[in-house]
Each structure stands twice: as C-alpha cells, then as structure tokens.
PDB file of C-alpha atoms in Angstrom:
ATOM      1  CA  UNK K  22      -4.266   9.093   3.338  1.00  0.00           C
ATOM      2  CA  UNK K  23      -0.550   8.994   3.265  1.00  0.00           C
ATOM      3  CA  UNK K  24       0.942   6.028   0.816  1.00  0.00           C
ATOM      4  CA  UNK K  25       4.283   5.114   0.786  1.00  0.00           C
ATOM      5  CA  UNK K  26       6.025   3.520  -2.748  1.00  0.00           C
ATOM      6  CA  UNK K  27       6.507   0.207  -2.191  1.00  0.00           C
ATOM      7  CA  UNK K  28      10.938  -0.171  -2.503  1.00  0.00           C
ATOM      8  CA  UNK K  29      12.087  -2.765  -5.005  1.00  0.00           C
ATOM      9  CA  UNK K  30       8.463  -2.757  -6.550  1.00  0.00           C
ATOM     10  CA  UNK K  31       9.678  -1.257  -9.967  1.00  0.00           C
ATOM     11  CA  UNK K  32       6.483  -1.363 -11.660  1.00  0.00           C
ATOM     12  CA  UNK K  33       5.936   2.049 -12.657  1.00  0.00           C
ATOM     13  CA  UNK K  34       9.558   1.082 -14.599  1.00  0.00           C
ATOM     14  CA  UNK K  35       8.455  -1.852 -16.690  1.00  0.00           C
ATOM     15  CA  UNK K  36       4.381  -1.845 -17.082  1.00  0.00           C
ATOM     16  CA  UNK K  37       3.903   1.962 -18.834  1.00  0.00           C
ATOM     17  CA  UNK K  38       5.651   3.322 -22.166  1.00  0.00           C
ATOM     18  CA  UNK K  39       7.584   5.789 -21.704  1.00  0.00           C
ATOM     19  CA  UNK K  40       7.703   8.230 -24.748  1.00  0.00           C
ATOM     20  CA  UNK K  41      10.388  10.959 -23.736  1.00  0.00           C
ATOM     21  CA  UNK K  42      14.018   9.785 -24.184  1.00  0.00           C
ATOM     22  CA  UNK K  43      15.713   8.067 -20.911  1.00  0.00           C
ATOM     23  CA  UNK K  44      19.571   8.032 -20.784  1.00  0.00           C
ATOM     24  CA  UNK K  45      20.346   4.753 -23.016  1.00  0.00           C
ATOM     25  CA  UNK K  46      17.275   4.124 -24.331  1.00  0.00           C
ATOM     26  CA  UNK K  47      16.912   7.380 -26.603  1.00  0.00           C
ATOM     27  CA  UNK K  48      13.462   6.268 -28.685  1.00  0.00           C
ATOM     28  CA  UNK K  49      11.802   5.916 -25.110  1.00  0.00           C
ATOM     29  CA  UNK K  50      10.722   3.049 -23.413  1.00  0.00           C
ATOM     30  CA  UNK K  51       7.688   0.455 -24.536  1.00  0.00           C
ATOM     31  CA  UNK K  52       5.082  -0.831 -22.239  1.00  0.00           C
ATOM     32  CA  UNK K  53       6.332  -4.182 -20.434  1.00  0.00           C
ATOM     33  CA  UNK K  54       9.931  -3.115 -21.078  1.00  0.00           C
ATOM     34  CA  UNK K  55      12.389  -3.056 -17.742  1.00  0.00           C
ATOM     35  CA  UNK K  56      14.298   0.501 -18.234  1.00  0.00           C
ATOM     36  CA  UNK K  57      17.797   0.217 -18.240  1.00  0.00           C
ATOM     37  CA  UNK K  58      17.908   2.556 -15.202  1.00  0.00           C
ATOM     38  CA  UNK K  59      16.206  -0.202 -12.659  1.00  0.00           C
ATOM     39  CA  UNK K  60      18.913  -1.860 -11.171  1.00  0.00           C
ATOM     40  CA  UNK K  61      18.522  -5.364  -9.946  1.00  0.00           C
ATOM     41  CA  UNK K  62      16.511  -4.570  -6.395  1.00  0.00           C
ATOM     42  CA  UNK K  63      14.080  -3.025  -8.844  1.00  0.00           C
ATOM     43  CA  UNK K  64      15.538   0.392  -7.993  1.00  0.00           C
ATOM     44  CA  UNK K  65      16.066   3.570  -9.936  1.00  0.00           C
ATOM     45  CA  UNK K  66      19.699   4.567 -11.299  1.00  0.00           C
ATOM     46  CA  UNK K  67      18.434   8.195 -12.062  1.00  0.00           C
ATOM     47  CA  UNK K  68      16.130   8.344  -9.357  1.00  0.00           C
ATOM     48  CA  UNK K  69      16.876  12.500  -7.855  1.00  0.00           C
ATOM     49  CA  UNK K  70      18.915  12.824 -11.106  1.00  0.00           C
ATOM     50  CA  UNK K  71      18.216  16.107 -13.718  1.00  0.00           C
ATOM     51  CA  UNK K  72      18.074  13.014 -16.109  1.00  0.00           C
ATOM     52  CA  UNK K  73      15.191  11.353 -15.369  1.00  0.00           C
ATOM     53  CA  UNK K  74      12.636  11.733 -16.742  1.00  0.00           C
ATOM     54  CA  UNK K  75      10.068  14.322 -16.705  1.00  0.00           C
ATOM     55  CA  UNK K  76       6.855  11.694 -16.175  1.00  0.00           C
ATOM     56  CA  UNK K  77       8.718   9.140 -13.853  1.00  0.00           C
ATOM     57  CA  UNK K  78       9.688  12.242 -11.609  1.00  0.00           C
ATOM     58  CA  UNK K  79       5.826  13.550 -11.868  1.00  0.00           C
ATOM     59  CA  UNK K  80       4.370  10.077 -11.281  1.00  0.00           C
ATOM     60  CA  UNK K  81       3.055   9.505  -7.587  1.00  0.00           C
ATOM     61  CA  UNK K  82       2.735   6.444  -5.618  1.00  0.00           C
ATOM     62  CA  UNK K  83      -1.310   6.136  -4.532  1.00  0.00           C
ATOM     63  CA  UNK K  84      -3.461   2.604  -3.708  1.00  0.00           C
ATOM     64  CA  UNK K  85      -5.275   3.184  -7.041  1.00  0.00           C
ATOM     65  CA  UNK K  86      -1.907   2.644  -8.939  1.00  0.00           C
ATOM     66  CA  UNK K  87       0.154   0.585  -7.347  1.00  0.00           C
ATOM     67  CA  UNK K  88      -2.731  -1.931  -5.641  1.00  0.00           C
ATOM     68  CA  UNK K  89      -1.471  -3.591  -2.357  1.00  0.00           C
ATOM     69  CA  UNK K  90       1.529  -6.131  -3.708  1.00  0.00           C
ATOM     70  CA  UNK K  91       3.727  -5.659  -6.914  1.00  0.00           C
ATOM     71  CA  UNK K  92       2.236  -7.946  -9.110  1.00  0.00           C
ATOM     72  CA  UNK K  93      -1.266  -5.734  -8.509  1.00  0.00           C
ATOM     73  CA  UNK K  94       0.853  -2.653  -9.277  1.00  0.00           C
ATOM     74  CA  UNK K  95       1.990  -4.472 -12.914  1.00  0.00           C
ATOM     75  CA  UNK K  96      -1.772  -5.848 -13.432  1.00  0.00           C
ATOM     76  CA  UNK K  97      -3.211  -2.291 -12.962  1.00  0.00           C
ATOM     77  CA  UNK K  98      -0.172  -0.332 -14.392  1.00  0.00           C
ATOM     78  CA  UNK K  99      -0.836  -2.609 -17.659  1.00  0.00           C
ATOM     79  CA  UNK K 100      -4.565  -2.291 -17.761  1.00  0.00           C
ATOM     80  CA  UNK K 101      -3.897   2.035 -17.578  1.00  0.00           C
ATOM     81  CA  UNK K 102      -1.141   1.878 -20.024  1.00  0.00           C
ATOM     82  CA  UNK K 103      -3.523  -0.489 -22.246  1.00  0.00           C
ATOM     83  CA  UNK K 104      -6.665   1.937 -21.850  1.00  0.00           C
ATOM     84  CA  UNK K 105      -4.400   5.184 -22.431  1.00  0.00           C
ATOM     85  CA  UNK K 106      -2.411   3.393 -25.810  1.00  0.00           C
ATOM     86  CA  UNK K 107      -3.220   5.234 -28.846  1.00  0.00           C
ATOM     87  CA  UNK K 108      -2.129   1.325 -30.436  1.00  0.00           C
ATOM     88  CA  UNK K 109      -5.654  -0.178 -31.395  1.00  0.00           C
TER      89      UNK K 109
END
C-alpha cells in the first residue's frame, strides 16, 4: 500500500524529540517542540539538505504513524514518543 506524507502536516517536526543536533537548535529538539526548520506551511527548511537530520531523513510516512488527518498524526506521534521516552 503506497502512502503519501500528508504536505503542511509537520507532525513528525513538533510531536517526537529529536536527540541529534539540527542546524539552530544544537542540544536537539524536545518532544512537542516546532523545529526551527518548519516554516510556516508546516514545511521543512532542510528538507533534501546534507543537514538534516539523520532520523527525520530515515523517518517514513505510513497510516500507522501519521493516522488519516494531522491532528491523528500529533495524537499518535505523542503517544510513540511517550512510550519510547526514557523520562519516567
């Protein structure tokens, strides 16, 4: 089944941490935290750039992720990042 990422969704760029350093934001990036590189149509700045990223660039698009609107994307993006989080 071919899935498509939803444009101007952005929330593989605010729900999960991020813990390699981005471009501006050298500690990483918390959970629920807008990176600096999504512009304001929820795009990436970096996206195809050598400086994104290793784990944006690896992360695929896929029903199970990113639900059927944006807000289900954030929900279940927050509920992974919450059951991966070494934070107890």
């Amino acid at each position: 089944m071919s899935f498509e990422c939803r444009m101007g969704c952005g929330a593989c760029c605010i729900a999960p941490s991020i813990s390699s350093p981005i471009p501006g934001m050298p500690a990483g990036k918390p959970a629920g935290v807008r990176c600096v590189h999504l512009d304001e149509e929820n795009l990436c700045e970096l996206f195809g750039s050598p400086d994104r990223p290793a784990v944006c660039s690896e992360f695929t698009a896929e029903p199970g992720a990113c639900g059927s609107s944006r807000t289900e994307a954030l929900t279940i993006l927050r509920i992974m990042e919450q059951q991966t989080s070494n934070d107890v």
